[in-house]
Coordinates of C-alpha atoms in Angstrom, one line a residue:
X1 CA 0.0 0.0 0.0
X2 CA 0.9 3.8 0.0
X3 CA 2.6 4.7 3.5
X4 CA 1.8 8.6 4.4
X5 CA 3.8 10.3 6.5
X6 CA 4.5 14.0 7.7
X7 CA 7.4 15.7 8.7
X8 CA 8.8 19.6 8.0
X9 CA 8.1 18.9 4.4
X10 CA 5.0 18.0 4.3
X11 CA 3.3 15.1 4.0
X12 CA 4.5 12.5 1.8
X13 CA 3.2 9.4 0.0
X14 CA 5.0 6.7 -0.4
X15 CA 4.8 3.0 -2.2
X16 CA 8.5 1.6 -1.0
X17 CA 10.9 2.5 1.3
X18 CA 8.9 1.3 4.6
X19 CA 9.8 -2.6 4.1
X20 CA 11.7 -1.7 7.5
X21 CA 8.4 -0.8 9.7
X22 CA 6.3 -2.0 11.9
X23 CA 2.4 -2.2 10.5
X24 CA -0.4 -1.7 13.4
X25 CA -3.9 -2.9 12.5
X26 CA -6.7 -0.4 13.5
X27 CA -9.4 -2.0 11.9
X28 CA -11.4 -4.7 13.3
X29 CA -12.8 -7.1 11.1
X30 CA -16.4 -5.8 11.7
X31 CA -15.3 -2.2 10.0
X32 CA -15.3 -3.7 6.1
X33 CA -16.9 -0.8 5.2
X34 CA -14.0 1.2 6.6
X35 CA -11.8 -0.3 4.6
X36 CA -13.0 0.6 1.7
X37 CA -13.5 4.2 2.9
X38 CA -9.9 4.1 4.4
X39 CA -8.2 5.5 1.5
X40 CA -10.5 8.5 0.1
X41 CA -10.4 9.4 3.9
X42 CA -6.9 9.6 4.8
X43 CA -6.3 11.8 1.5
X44 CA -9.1 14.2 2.2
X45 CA -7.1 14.4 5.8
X46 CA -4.0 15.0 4.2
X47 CA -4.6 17.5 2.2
X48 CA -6.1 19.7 5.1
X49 CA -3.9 22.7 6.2
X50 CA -3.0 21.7 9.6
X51 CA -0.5 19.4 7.7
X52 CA 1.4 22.4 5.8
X53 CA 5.1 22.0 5.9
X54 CA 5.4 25.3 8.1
X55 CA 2.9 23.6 10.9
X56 CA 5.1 21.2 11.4
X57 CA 6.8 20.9 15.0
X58 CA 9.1 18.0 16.0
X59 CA 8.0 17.7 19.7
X60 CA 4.4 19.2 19.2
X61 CA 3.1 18.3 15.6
X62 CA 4.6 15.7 14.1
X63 CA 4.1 12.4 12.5
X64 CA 3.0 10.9 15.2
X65 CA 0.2 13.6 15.7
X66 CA -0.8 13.2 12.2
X67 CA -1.3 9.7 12.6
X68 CA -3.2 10.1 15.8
X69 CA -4.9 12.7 14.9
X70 CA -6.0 10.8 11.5
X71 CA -7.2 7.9 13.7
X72 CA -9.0 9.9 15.9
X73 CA -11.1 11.4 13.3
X74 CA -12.2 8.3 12.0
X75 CA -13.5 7.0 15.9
X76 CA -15.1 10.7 15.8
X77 CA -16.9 9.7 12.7
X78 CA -18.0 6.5 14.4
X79 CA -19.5 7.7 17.5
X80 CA -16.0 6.8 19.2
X81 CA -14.3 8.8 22.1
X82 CA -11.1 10.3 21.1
X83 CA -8.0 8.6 22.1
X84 CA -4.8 10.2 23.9
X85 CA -1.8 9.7 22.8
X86 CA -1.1 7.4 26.1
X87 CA -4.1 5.3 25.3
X88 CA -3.0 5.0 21.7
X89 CA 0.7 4.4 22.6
X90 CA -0.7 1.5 25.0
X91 CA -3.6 0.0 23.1
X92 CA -1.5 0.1 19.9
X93 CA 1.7 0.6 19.7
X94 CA 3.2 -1.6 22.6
X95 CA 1.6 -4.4 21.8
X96 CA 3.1 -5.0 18.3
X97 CA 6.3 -3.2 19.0
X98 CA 6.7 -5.7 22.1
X99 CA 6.2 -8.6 19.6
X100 CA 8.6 -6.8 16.9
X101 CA 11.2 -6.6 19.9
X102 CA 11.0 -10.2 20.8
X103 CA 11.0 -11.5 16.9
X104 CA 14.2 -9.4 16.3
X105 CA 16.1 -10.8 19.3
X106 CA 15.0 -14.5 18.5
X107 CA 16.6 -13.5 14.8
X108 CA 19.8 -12.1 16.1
X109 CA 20.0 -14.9 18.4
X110 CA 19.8 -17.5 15.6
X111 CA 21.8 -15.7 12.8
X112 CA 25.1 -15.7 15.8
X113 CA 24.8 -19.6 16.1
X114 CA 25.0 -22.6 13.8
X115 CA 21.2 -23.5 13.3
X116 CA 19.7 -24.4 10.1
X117 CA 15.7 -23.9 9.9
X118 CA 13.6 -26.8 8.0
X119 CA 11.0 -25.3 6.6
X120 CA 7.8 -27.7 7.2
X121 CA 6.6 -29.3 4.4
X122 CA 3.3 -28.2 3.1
X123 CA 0.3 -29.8 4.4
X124 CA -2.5 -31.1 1.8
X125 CA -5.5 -29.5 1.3
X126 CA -8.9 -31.3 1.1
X127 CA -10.7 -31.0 -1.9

């Protein structure tokens, strides 16, 4: 998909050049509908002045304040409380970050000793 992201330039759109990051689902499987919406929404958001280059403010308004603030519209437009950026940070962030952290230490751990990884052969499917 197309990453956005904001910083003193703007925001950008980008198709590669995130293969490094860490992606956090925020929609439940219930929201199809937002799915399909997802898109045409974040575009009308970032095209909205509060995301001019010369708003931008590393501690204040930043890239993570666009993303929040992005997510917080849609809950808005769902009847949803507004979330902090303590209850985002906990509810979304930690959780996958945690898991990111403990992949990445079982990799380095593996590529610094002599193990070789059988992949498991595929299973059959029933017809």
């Amino acid at each position: 998909g197309v990453v956005y992201s904001y910083d003193q330039e703007g925001v950008h759109r980008a198709g590669s050049g995130w293969e490094q990051c860490i992606s956090v689902p925020l929609v439940q499987p219930d929201m199809a509908e937002l799915l399909q919406q997802w898109d045409e929404l974040l575009e009308e958001f970032s095209l909205e002045e509060a995301w001019l280059p010369h708003r931008y403010e590393e501690q204040q308004h930043n890239c993570y304040t666009f993303a929040l603030a992005f997510v917080n519209r849609v809950r808005r437009g769902r009847g949803r409380e507004p979330l902090s950026k303590a209850q985002f940070t906990e509810r979304f962030l930690i959780p996958h970050t945690t898991e990111a952290s403990r992949y990445l230490t079982l990799h380095q751990e593996l590529a610094h000793r002599d193990v070789y990884i059988v992949p498991l052969p595929e299973q059959e499917q029933d017809s």
